[in-house]
PDB file of C-alpha atoms in Angstrom:
ATOM      1  CA  MET A   1     -14.647  -9.562  10.042  1.00  0.00           C
ATOM      2  CA  VAL A   2     -11.886  -7.974   7.968  1.00  0.00           C
ATOM      3  CA  THR A   3     -12.611  -4.480   6.679  1.00  0.00           C
ATOM      4  CA  SER A   4     -10.398  -2.116   4.705  1.00  0.00           C
ATOM      5  CA  ARG A   5      -9.838   1.511   3.751  1.00  0.00           C
ATOM      6  CA  ARG A   6      -8.681   2.706   0.341  1.00  0.00           C
ATOM      7  CA  TYR A   7      -6.633   5.725  -0.658  1.00  0.00           C
ATOM      8  CA  LEU A   8      -5.367   7.170  -3.893  1.00  0.00           C
ATOM      9  CA  ILE A   9      -1.607   7.282  -4.468  1.00  0.00           C
ATOM     10  CA  ALA A  10       0.463   9.169  -7.038  1.00  0.00           C
ATOM     11  CA  SER A  11       1.283   6.778  -9.864  1.00  0.00           C
ATOM     12  CA  SER A  12       4.989   7.626  -9.706  1.00  0.00           C
ATOM     13  CA  LEU A  13       5.175   6.747  -5.995  1.00  0.00           C
ATOM     14  CA  ALA A  14       3.351   3.478  -6.663  1.00  0.00           C
ATOM     15  CA  ARG A  15       5.866   2.768  -9.420  1.00  0.00           C
ATOM     16  CA  LEU A  16       8.756   3.461  -7.024  1.00  0.00           C
ATOM     17  CA  ILE A  17       7.298   1.001  -4.490  1.00  0.00           C
ATOM     18  CA  ARG A  18       6.916  -1.721  -7.141  1.00  0.00           C
ATOM     19  CA  LYS A  19      10.494  -1.125  -8.284  1.00  0.00           C
ATOM     20  CA  GLU A  20      11.730  -1.705  -4.732  1.00  0.00           C
ATOM     21  CA  ARG A  21       9.390  -4.497  -3.604  1.00  0.00           C
ATOM     22  CA  GLY A  22       8.047  -6.166  -6.764  1.00  0.00           C
ATOM     23  CA  GLY A  23       4.503  -7.538  -6.879  1.00  0.00           C
ATOM     24  CA  ASN A  24       2.200 -10.421  -7.782  1.00  0.00           C
ATOM     25  CA  ARG A  25      -0.252 -10.398 -10.681  1.00  0.00           C
ATOM     26  CA  VAL A  26      -3.873 -11.090  -9.741  1.00  0.00           C
ATOM     27  CA  THR A  27      -6.880 -11.610 -12.032  1.00  0.00           C
ATOM     28  CA  GLU A  28     -10.488 -11.314 -10.882  1.00  0.00           C
ATOM     29  CA  GLY A  29     -13.695 -12.132 -12.756  1.00  0.00           C
ATOM     30  CA  HIS A  30     -16.980 -10.760 -11.354  1.00  0.00           C
ATOM     31  CA  PHE A  31     -20.431 -12.221 -11.986  1.00  0.00           C
ATOM     32  CA  PRO A  32     -23.537  -9.989 -12.277  1.00  0.00           C
ATOM     33  CA  ASN A  33     -25.096  -8.683  -9.060  1.00  0.00           C
ATOM     34  CA  GLN A  34     -27.808 -10.743  -7.429  1.00  0.00           C
ATOM     35  CA  ALA A  35     -30.450  -9.654  -4.938  1.00  0.00           C
ATOM     36  CA  ASP A  36     -28.822 -10.962  -1.761  1.00  0.00           C
ATOM     37  CA  ARG A  37     -25.293 -11.857  -2.759  1.00  0.00           C
ATOM     38  CA  SER A  38     -22.425 -11.334  -5.189  1.00  0.00           C
ATOM     39  CA  SER A  39     -19.648 -13.623  -6.365  1.00  0.00           C
ATOM     40  CA  PHE A  40     -16.319 -13.507  -8.162  1.00  0.00           C
ATOM     41  CA  VAL A  41     -13.386 -15.749  -9.025  1.00  0.00           C
ATOM     42  CA  VAL A  42      -9.714 -15.009  -8.322  1.00  0.00           C
ATOM     43  CA  VAL A  43      -6.536 -16.363  -9.934  1.00  0.00           C
ATOM     44  CA  GLU A  44      -3.196 -15.577  -8.286  1.00  0.00           C
ATOM     45  CA  GLY A  45      -0.107 -17.566  -9.218  1.00  0.00           C
ATOM     46  CA  ASP A  46      -1.023 -21.237  -9.315  1.00  0.00           C
ATOM     47  CA  LYS A  47      -4.038 -20.805  -7.011  1.00  0.00           C
ATOM     48  CA  GLY A  48      -7.690 -20.207  -7.768  1.00  0.00           C
ATOM     49  CA  SER A  49     -10.551 -19.175  -5.487  1.00  0.00           C
ATOM     50  CA  LEU A  50     -14.310 -18.725  -5.713  1.00  0.00           C
ATOM     51  CA  VAL A  51     -15.590 -15.976  -3.415  1.00  0.00           C
ATOM     52  CA  LEU A  52     -19.194 -15.479  -2.281  1.00  0.00           C
ATOM     53  CA  LEU A  53     -20.323 -12.293  -0.517  1.00  0.00           C
ATOM     54  CA  HIS A  54     -23.654 -12.085   1.266  1.00  0.00           C
ATOM     55  CA  ALA A  55     -25.225  -9.818   3.847  1.00  0.00           C
ATOM     56  CA  GLY A  56     -24.750 -10.612   7.524  1.00  0.00           C
ATOM     57  CA  PRO A  57     -26.075  -9.054  10.749  1.00  0.00           C
ATOM     58  CA  ASN A  58     -22.875  -7.011  11.190  1.00  0.00           C
ATOM     59  CA  GLY A  59     -22.013  -6.383   7.547  1.00  0.00           C
ATOM     60  CA  PRO A  60     -20.959  -8.376   4.476  1.00  0.00           C
ATOM     61  CA  ILE A  61     -19.703 -11.925   5.047  1.00  0.00           C
ATOM     62  CA  GLU A  62     -17.110 -13.420   2.715  1.00  0.00           C
ATOM     63  CA  GLU A  63     -16.881 -17.138   1.998  1.00  0.00           C
ATOM     64  CA  ARG A  64     -13.781 -18.156   0.021  1.00  0.00           C
ATOM     65  CA  THR A  65     -13.292 -21.631  -1.448  1.00  0.00           C
ATOM     66  CA  GLU A  66     -10.110 -22.783  -3.171  1.00  0.00           C
ATOM     67  CA  VAL A  67     -10.595 -24.350  -6.597  1.00  0.00           C
ATOM     68  CA  PRO A  68      -8.073 -25.767  -9.110  1.00  0.00           C
ATOM     69  CA  ARG A  69      -6.558 -23.066 -11.287  1.00  0.00           C
ATOM     70  CA  ALA A  70      -7.930 -24.712 -14.442  1.00  0.00           C
ATOM     71  CA  HIS A  71     -11.462 -24.492 -13.011  1.00  0.00           C
ATOM     72  CA  ALA A  72     -10.918 -20.875 -11.973  1.00  0.00           C
ATOM     73  CA  GLU A  73      -9.748 -19.957 -15.475  1.00  0.00           C
ATOM     74  CA  ALA A  74     -12.825 -21.648 -16.946  1.00  0.00           C
ATOM     75  CA  LEU A  75     -15.013 -19.503 -14.677  1.00  0.00           C
ATOM     76  CA  LEU A  76     -13.084 -16.375 -15.724  1.00  0.00           C
ATOM     77  CA  ASP A  77     -14.070 -17.025 -19.326  1.00  0.00           C
ATOM     78  CA  VAL A  78     -17.784 -16.648 -18.513  1.00  0.00           C
ATOM     79  CA  THR A  79     -17.611 -13.632 -16.186  1.00  0.00           C
ATOM     80  CA  PRO A  80     -18.815 -10.339 -17.724  1.00  0.00           C
ATOM     81  CA  GLY A  81     -16.460  -8.191 -15.649  1.00  0.00           C
ATOM     82  CA  LYS A  82     -12.697  -8.788 -15.406  1.00  0.00           C
ATOM     83  CA  LEU A  83      -9.755  -6.929 -13.940  1.00  0.00           C
ATOM     84  CA  ASP A  84      -6.012  -7.493 -13.666  1.00  0.00           C
ATOM     85  CA  TYR A  85      -3.782  -5.815 -11.117  1.00  0.00           C
ATOM     86  CA  LEU A  86      -0.322  -5.975  -9.574  1.00  0.00           C
ATOM     87  CA  LEU A  87      -0.385  -6.428  -5.802  1.00  0.00           C
ATOM     88  CA  THR A  88       2.583  -5.237  -3.710  1.00  0.00           C
ATOM     89  CA  HIS A  89       2.797  -5.720   0.056  1.00  0.00           C
ATOM     90  CA  LEU A  90       4.505  -3.069   2.151  1.00  0.00           C
ATOM     91  CA  THR A  91       5.049  -2.961   5.923  1.00  0.00           C
ATOM     92  CA  VAL A  92       4.210   0.364   7.590  1.00  0.00           C
ATOM     93  CA  GLY A  93       5.147   0.178  11.259  1.00  0.00           C
ATOM     94  CA  THR A  94       3.524  -3.054  12.383  1.00  0.00           C
ATOM     95  CA  ARG A  95       0.825  -3.024   9.702  1.00  0.00           C
ATOM     96  CA  ASP A  96       0.790  -4.646   6.267  1.00  0.00           C
ATOM     97  CA  ILE A  97      -0.653  -2.470   3.498  1.00  0.00           C
ATOM     98  CA  GLN A  98      -1.227  -3.251  -0.157  1.00  0.00           C
ATOM     99  CA  ILE A  99      -0.352  -1.164  -3.210  1.00  0.00           C
ATOM    100  CA  VAL A 100      -2.732  -2.061  -6.047  1.00  0.00           C
ATOM    101  CA  ARG A 101      -1.899  -1.169  -9.644  1.00  0.00           C
ATOM    102  CA  PHE A 102      -4.871  -1.901 -11.907  1.00  0.00           C
ATOM    103  CA  VAL A 103      -3.862  -2.770 -15.470  1.00  0.00           C
ATOM    104  CA  THR A 104      -7.222  -3.944 -16.873  1.00  0.00           C
ATOM    105  CA  PRO A 105      -9.722  -2.434 -17.586  1.00  0.00           C
ATOM    106  CA  GLY A 106      -7.646   0.745 -17.141  1.00  0.00           C
ATOM    107  CA  PRO A 107      -4.704   2.225 -15.238  1.00  0.00           C
ATOM    108  CA  LEU A 108      -5.356   3.113 -11.597  1.00  0.00           C
ATOM    109  CA  ASP A 109      -3.184   3.088  -8.445  1.00  0.00           C
ATOM    110  CA  LEU A 110      -4.643   2.615  -4.981  1.00  0.00           C
ATOM    111  CA  ILE A 111      -3.541   1.868  -1.417  1.00  0.00           C
ATOM    112  CA  SER A 112      -5.605  -0.753   0.429  1.00  0.00           C
ATOM    113  CA  VAL A 113      -5.241  -1.093   4.221  1.00  0.00           C
ATOM    114  CA  PRO A 114      -6.953  -4.120   5.862  1.00  0.00           C
ATOM    115  CA  PHE A 115      -8.219  -3.997   9.468  1.00  0.00           C
ATOM    116  CA  GLU A 116      -9.687  -6.524  11.873  1.00  0.00           C
ATOM    117  CA  SER A 117     -12.478  -4.203  13.074  1.00  0.00           C
ATOM    118  CA  ASP A 118     -14.340  -1.035  12.102  1.00  0.00           C
ATOM    119  CA  GLU A 119     -13.006   0.700  15.210  1.00  0.00           C
ATOM    120  CA  GLU A 120      -9.421  -0.051  14.177  1.00  0.00           C
ATOM    121  CA  ALA A 121     -10.154   1.312  10.683  1.00  0.00           C
ATOM    122  CA  ARG A 122     -11.603   4.555  12.116  1.00  0.00           C
ATOM    123  CA  ASP A 123      -8.528   5.117  14.315  1.00  0.00           C
ATOM    124  CA  PHE A 124      -6.049   4.725  11.451  1.00  0.00           C
ATOM    125  CA  ARG A 125      -4.035   7.828  10.519  1.00  0.00           C
ATOM    126  CA  PRO A 126      -2.657   7.784   6.922  1.00  0.00           C
ATOM    127  CA  LEU A 127       0.892   8.873   6.175  1.00  0.00           C
ATOM    128  CA  SER A 128       1.759  11.995   4.195  1.00  0.00           C
ATOM    129  CA  TRP A 129       2.302  10.061   0.932  1.00  0.00           C
ATOM    130  CA  PHE A 130      -1.260   8.696   1.025  1.00  0.00           C
ATOM    131  CA  GLY A 131      -3.716  10.462  -1.273  1.00  0.00           C
ATOM    132  CA  SER A 132      -7.425  11.076  -0.731  1.00  0.00           C
ATOM    133  CA  ASP A 133      -9.546   8.525   1.144  1.00  0.00           C
ATOM    134  CA  VAL A 134     -11.893   6.877  -1.396  1.00  0.00           C
ATOM    135  CA  THR A 135     -13.155   4.073   0.854  1.00  0.00           C
ATOM    136  CA  THR A 136     -16.807   5.076   0.593  1.00  0.00           C
ATOM    137  CA  GLU A 137     -16.729   5.774  -3.162  1.00  0.00           C
ATOM    138  CA  VAL A 138     -18.215   2.781  -4.966  1.00  0.00           C
ATOM    139  CA  ALA A 139     -16.356   3.589  -8.202  1.00  0.00           C
ATOM    140  CA  TYR A 140     -13.046   2.596  -6.550  1.00  0.00           C
ATOM    141  CA  GLN A 141     -14.178  -0.862  -5.423  1.00  0.00           C
ATOM    142  CA  ASN A 142     -12.973  -3.912  -7.368  1.00  0.00           C
ATOM    143  CA  ARG A 143     -16.455  -5.002  -8.363  1.00  0.00           C
ATOM    144  CA  SER A 144     -17.361  -1.626  -9.808  1.00  0.00           C
ATOM    145  CA  ILE A 145     -14.010  -1.369 -11.627  1.00  0.00           C
ATOM    146  CA  ALA A 146     -14.545  -4.818 -13.189  1.00  0.00           C
ATOM    147  CA  LEU A 147     -18.142  -4.229 -14.275  1.00  0.00           C
ATOM    148  CA  GLU A 148     -18.152  -0.464 -14.964  1.00  0.00           C
ATOM    149  CA  GLY A 149     -14.517   0.349 -15.774  1.00  0.00           C
ATOM    150  CA  ALA A 150     -11.798   2.247 -13.933  1.00  0.00           C
ATOM    151  CA  PRO A 151     -12.716   5.791 -12.831  1.00  0.00           C
ATOM    152  CA  GLN A 152     -10.733   8.813 -13.956  1.00  0.00           C
ATOM    153  CA  ALA A 153      -8.772   9.466 -10.771  1.00  0.00           C
ATOM    154  CA  PRO A 154      -7.656  13.042 -10.004  1.00  0.00           C
ATOM    155  CA  ASP A 155      -3.980  13.934  -9.812  1.00  0.00           C
ATOM    156  CA  VAL A 156      -2.530  13.289  -6.355  1.00  0.00           C
ATOM    157  CA  PRO A 157      -0.428  16.222  -5.096  1.00  0.00           C
ATOM    158  CA  MET A 158       3.044  15.371  -3.797  1.00  0.00           C
ATOM    159  CA  SER A 159       5.603  17.150  -1.663  1.00  0.00           C
ATOM    160  CA  ASN A 160       9.190  16.730  -0.541  1.00  0.00           C
ATOM    161  CA  ALA A 161       7.917  15.650   2.891  1.00  0.00           C
ATOM    162  CA  ALA A 162       5.686  12.975   1.333  1.00  0.00           C
ATOM    163  CA  LEU A 163       8.547  11.554  -0.734  1.00  0.00           C
ATOM    164  CA  ASN A 164      10.862  11.507   2.292  1.00  0.00           C
ATOM    165  CA  SER A 165       8.162   9.731   4.314  1.00  0.00           C
ATOM    166  CA  LEU A 166       7.837   7.033   1.656  1.00  0.00           C
ATOM    167  CA  LEU A 167      11.618   6.598   1.410  1.00  0.00           C
ATOM    168  CA  ASP A 168      11.769   6.186   5.206  1.00  0.00           C
ATOM    169  CA  THR A 169       9.092   3.500   4.944  1.00  0.00           C
ATOM    170  CA  LEU A 170      10.978   1.651   2.206  1.00  0.00           C
ATOM    171  CA  GLU A 171      14.119   1.791   4.363  1.00  0.00           C
ATOM    172  CA  ASN A 172      12.183   0.428   7.379  1.00  0.00           C
ATOM    173  CA  ARG A 173      12.504   3.763   9.161  1.00  0.00           C
ATOM    174  CA  TYR A 174       8.782   4.244   9.677  1.00  0.00           C
ATOM    175  CA  SER A 175       7.786   7.364  11.603  1.00  0.00           C
ATOM    176  CA  ALA A 176       4.165   7.552  12.787  1.00  0.00           C
ATOM    177  CA  PRO A 177       2.075  10.663  12.015  1.00  0.00           C
ATOM    178  CA  ARG A 178       2.371  13.383  14.659  1.00  0.00           C
ATOM    179  CA  GLY A 179       0.065  12.688  17.595  1.00  0.00           C
ATOM    180  CA  TYR A 180      -0.618   9.095  16.486  1.00  0.00           C
ATOM    181  CA  THR A 181       0.035   6.151  18.792  1.00  0.00           C
ATOM    182  CA  PRO A 182      -0.142   2.825  16.893  1.00  0.00           C
ATOM    183  CA  HIS A 183      -1.528  -0.292  18.566  1.00  0.00           C
ATOM    184  CA  ALA A 184       1.825  -1.954  19.122  1.00  0.00           C
ATOM    185  CA  PRO A 185       4.068  -2.800  22.086  1.00  0.00           C
ATOM    186  CA  ALA A 186       5.964   0.212  23.396  1.00  0.00           C
ATOM    187  CA  GLN A 187       9.551   0.445  22.238  1.00  0.00           C
ATOM    188  CA  ALA A 188      12.419   1.522  24.419  1.00  0.00           C
ATOM    189  CA  ALA A 189      13.431   5.136  23.872  1.00  0.00           C
ATOM    190  CA  ALA A 190      16.343   5.542  21.467  1.00  0.00           C
ATOM    191  CA  PRO A 191      19.423   7.419  22.755  1.00  0.00           C
ATOM    192  CA  THR A 192      19.537  11.064  21.753  1.00  0.00           C
ATOM    193  CA  ARG A 193      21.960  12.173  19.050  1.00  0.00           C
ATOM    194  CA  ASN A 194      25.505  12.906  20.294  1.00  0.00           C
ATOM    195  CA  ALA A 195      24.758  11.115  23.584  1.00  0.00           C
ATOM    196  CA  PRO A 196      26.773   7.915  24.147  1.00  0.00           C
ATOM    197  CA  ALA A 197      24.742   4.755  24.559  1.00  0.00           C
ATOM    198  CA  ALA A 198      24.929   3.049  27.938  1.00  0.00           C
ATOM    199  CA  PRO A 199      27.334   0.090  27.873  1.00  0.00           C
ATOM    200  CA  ALA A 200      25.727  -3.338  27.999  1.00  0.00           C
ATOM    201  CA  GLN A 201      26.126  -5.259  31.224  1.00  0.00           C
ATOM    202  CA  ALA A 202      27.855  -8.586  31.231  1.00  0.00           C
ATOM    203  CA  GLY A 203      25.532 -11.282  29.951  1.00  0.00           C
ATOM    204  CA  GLU A 204      22.983  -8.755  28.753  1.00  0.00           C
ATOM    205  CA  ARG A 205      21.691  -9.194  25.204  1.00  0.00           C
ATOM    206  CA  THR A 206      21.352  -6.174  22.981  1.00  0.00           C
ATOM    207  CA  ALA A 207      17.814  -5.616  21.707  1.00  0.00           C
ATOM    208  CA  GLN A 208      17.460  -5.854  17.926  1.00  0.00           C
ATOM    209  CA  PRO A 209      15.200  -3.392  16.059  1.00  0.00           C
ATOM    210  CA  GLN A 210      11.976  -4.871  14.726  1.00  0.00           C
ATOM    211  CA  ARG A 211      11.350  -4.769  11.000  1.00  0.00           C
ATOM    212  CA  GLY A 212       9.137  -1.903   9.944  1.00  0.00           C
ATOM    213  CA  VAL A 213       9.414  -0.120  13.324  1.00  0.00           C
ATOM    214  CA  LEU A 214      11.372   3.101  13.738  1.00  0.00           C
ATOM    215  CA  SER A 215      14.852   2.005  14.758  1.00  0.00           C
ATOM    216  CA  ARG A 216      16.771   5.250  14.183  1.00  0.00           C
ATOM    217  CA  PRO A 217      15.712   8.863  13.686  1.00  0.00           C
ATOM    218  CA  ALA A 218      14.224   9.383  10.237  1.00  0.00           C
ATOM    219  CA  ALA A 219      16.512  11.733   8.340  1.00  0.00           C
ATOM    220  CA  PRO A 220      15.834  13.703   5.150  1.00  0.00           C
ATOM    221  CA  VAL A 221      17.477  12.586   1.929  1.00  0.00           C
ATOM    222  CA  ASP A 222      19.954  15.509   2.027  1.00  0.00           C
ATOM    223  CA  ALA A 223      21.247  14.353   5.416  1.00  0.00           C
ATOM    224  CA  ASP A 224      21.866  10.863   4.056  1.00  0.00           C
ATOM    225  CA  LEU A 225      23.979  12.431   1.309  1.00  0.00           C
ATOM    226  CA  GLY A 226      26.144  14.186   3.869  1.00  0.00           C
ATOM    227  CA  ASP A 227      24.939  17.747   3.164  1.00  0.00           C
ATOM    228  CA  ASP A 228      26.110  19.915   6.074  1.00  0.00           C
ATOM    229  CA  ASP A 229      23.473  22.534   5.280  1.00  0.00           C
ATOM    230  CA  ALA A 230      20.568  20.089   5.109  1.00  0.00           C
ATOM    231  CA  GLY A 231      19.321  21.088   8.556  1.00  0.00           C
ATOM    232  CA  ASP A 232      18.463  24.566   7.295  1.00  0.00           C
ATOM    233  CA  ASP A 233      15.986  23.109   4.769  1.00  0.00           C
ATOM    234  CA  ASN A 234      14.370  20.383   6.848  1.00  0.00           C
ATOM    235  CA  ASP A 235      11.175  22.385   7.327  1.00  0.00           C
ATOM    236  CA  LEU A 236      10.658  23.087   3.624  1.00  0.00           C
ATOM    237  CA  ASN A 237       7.664  21.351   2.069  1.00  0.00           C
ATOM    238  CA  LEU A 238       8.499  21.519  -1.619  1.00  0.00           C
ATOM    239  CA  ASN A 239       5.912  20.415  -4.145  1.00  0.00           C
ATOM    240  CA  ILE A 240       7.100  17.713  -6.532  1.00  0.00           C
ATOM    241  CA  GLU A 241       5.448  17.083  -9.875  1.00  0.00           C
ATOM    242  CA  ASP A 242       4.487  13.504 -10.704  1.00  0.00           C
ATOM    243  CA  ASN A 243       6.476  13.587 -13.934  1.00  0.00           C
ATOM    244  CA  VAL A 244       9.640  14.565 -12.003  1.00  0.00           C
ATOM    245  CA  ILE A 245       9.543  11.248 -10.147  1.00  0.00           C
ATOM    246  CA  ARG A 246       8.871   9.430 -13.430  1.00  0.00           C
ATOM    247  CA  GLU A 247      11.926  11.011 -15.060  1.00  0.00           C
ATOM    248  CA  LEU A 248      14.037  10.169 -12.016  1.00  0.00           C
ATOM    249  CA  ALA A 249      12.921   6.520 -12.178  1.00  0.00           C
ATOM    250  CA  ARG A 250      13.824   6.376 -15.886  1.00  0.00           C
ATOM    251  CA  SER A 251      17.257   7.847 -15.228  1.00  0.00           C
ATOM    252  CA  LEU A 252      17.950   5.186 -12.585  1.00  0.00           C
ATOM    253  CA  ARG A 253      17.321   2.324 -15.007  1.00  0.00           C
ATOM    254  CA  PRO A 254      20.440   0.390 -16.037  1.00  0.00           C
ATOM    255  CA  GLN A 255      21.536   1.542 -19.501  1.00  0.00           C
ATOM    256  CA  ARG A 256      21.915  -1.036 -22.232  1.00  0.00           C
ATOM    257  CA  ARG A 257      25.393  -1.312 -23.720  1.00  0.00           C
TER     258      ARG A 257
END
């Protein structure tokens, strides 16, 4: 059974992720609740699906059936609750997470992290750019958003450390939270800075870094820019306003001539 946890995310950070990784548009139409089950229809690209959810001995059971897109669109027309969102996939370490930007019925940005078991979900440690955990709040579930409308989400505080953590993730330089050991094969220790790497033996193949796994020490943005004094400020945790990131994103847009 696949379960998931949901977190808020600052809208500007979600916008930065979509700018880097793009996203797919998804439309869902939800039918009214029934006593022992619920159902909804999904349209994504040229595919359509009809999804039934009913109670099982160990939790909800999902049954998904593919239907022609034309049939799915016909079902959408008769559903009382609809929502549209942009779905962006992002690799964090060895895990795939989803950034969800709801457009209809109202603007809302969320992080959705799928898991194969409840135990795996409980052990997960969010990164510093994740906002509050809203997994147990019904208002942030797709069905509630479609039928009741998007909730008024609180502002998500940001910091310099959170932005650097996200940039490391986008550059495939993921660094796990302190004290957290992900469920993944152990990687060989990287050579320390200023220490020469051991020469490869004849016939020995050099290991290639895996995508999404820390392959070199995560450095702050100032270090990447070649600032010799960056090390003095590495421990600062500066607060960053959401509108600052928005203005930065606008300034990076190509200017029309």
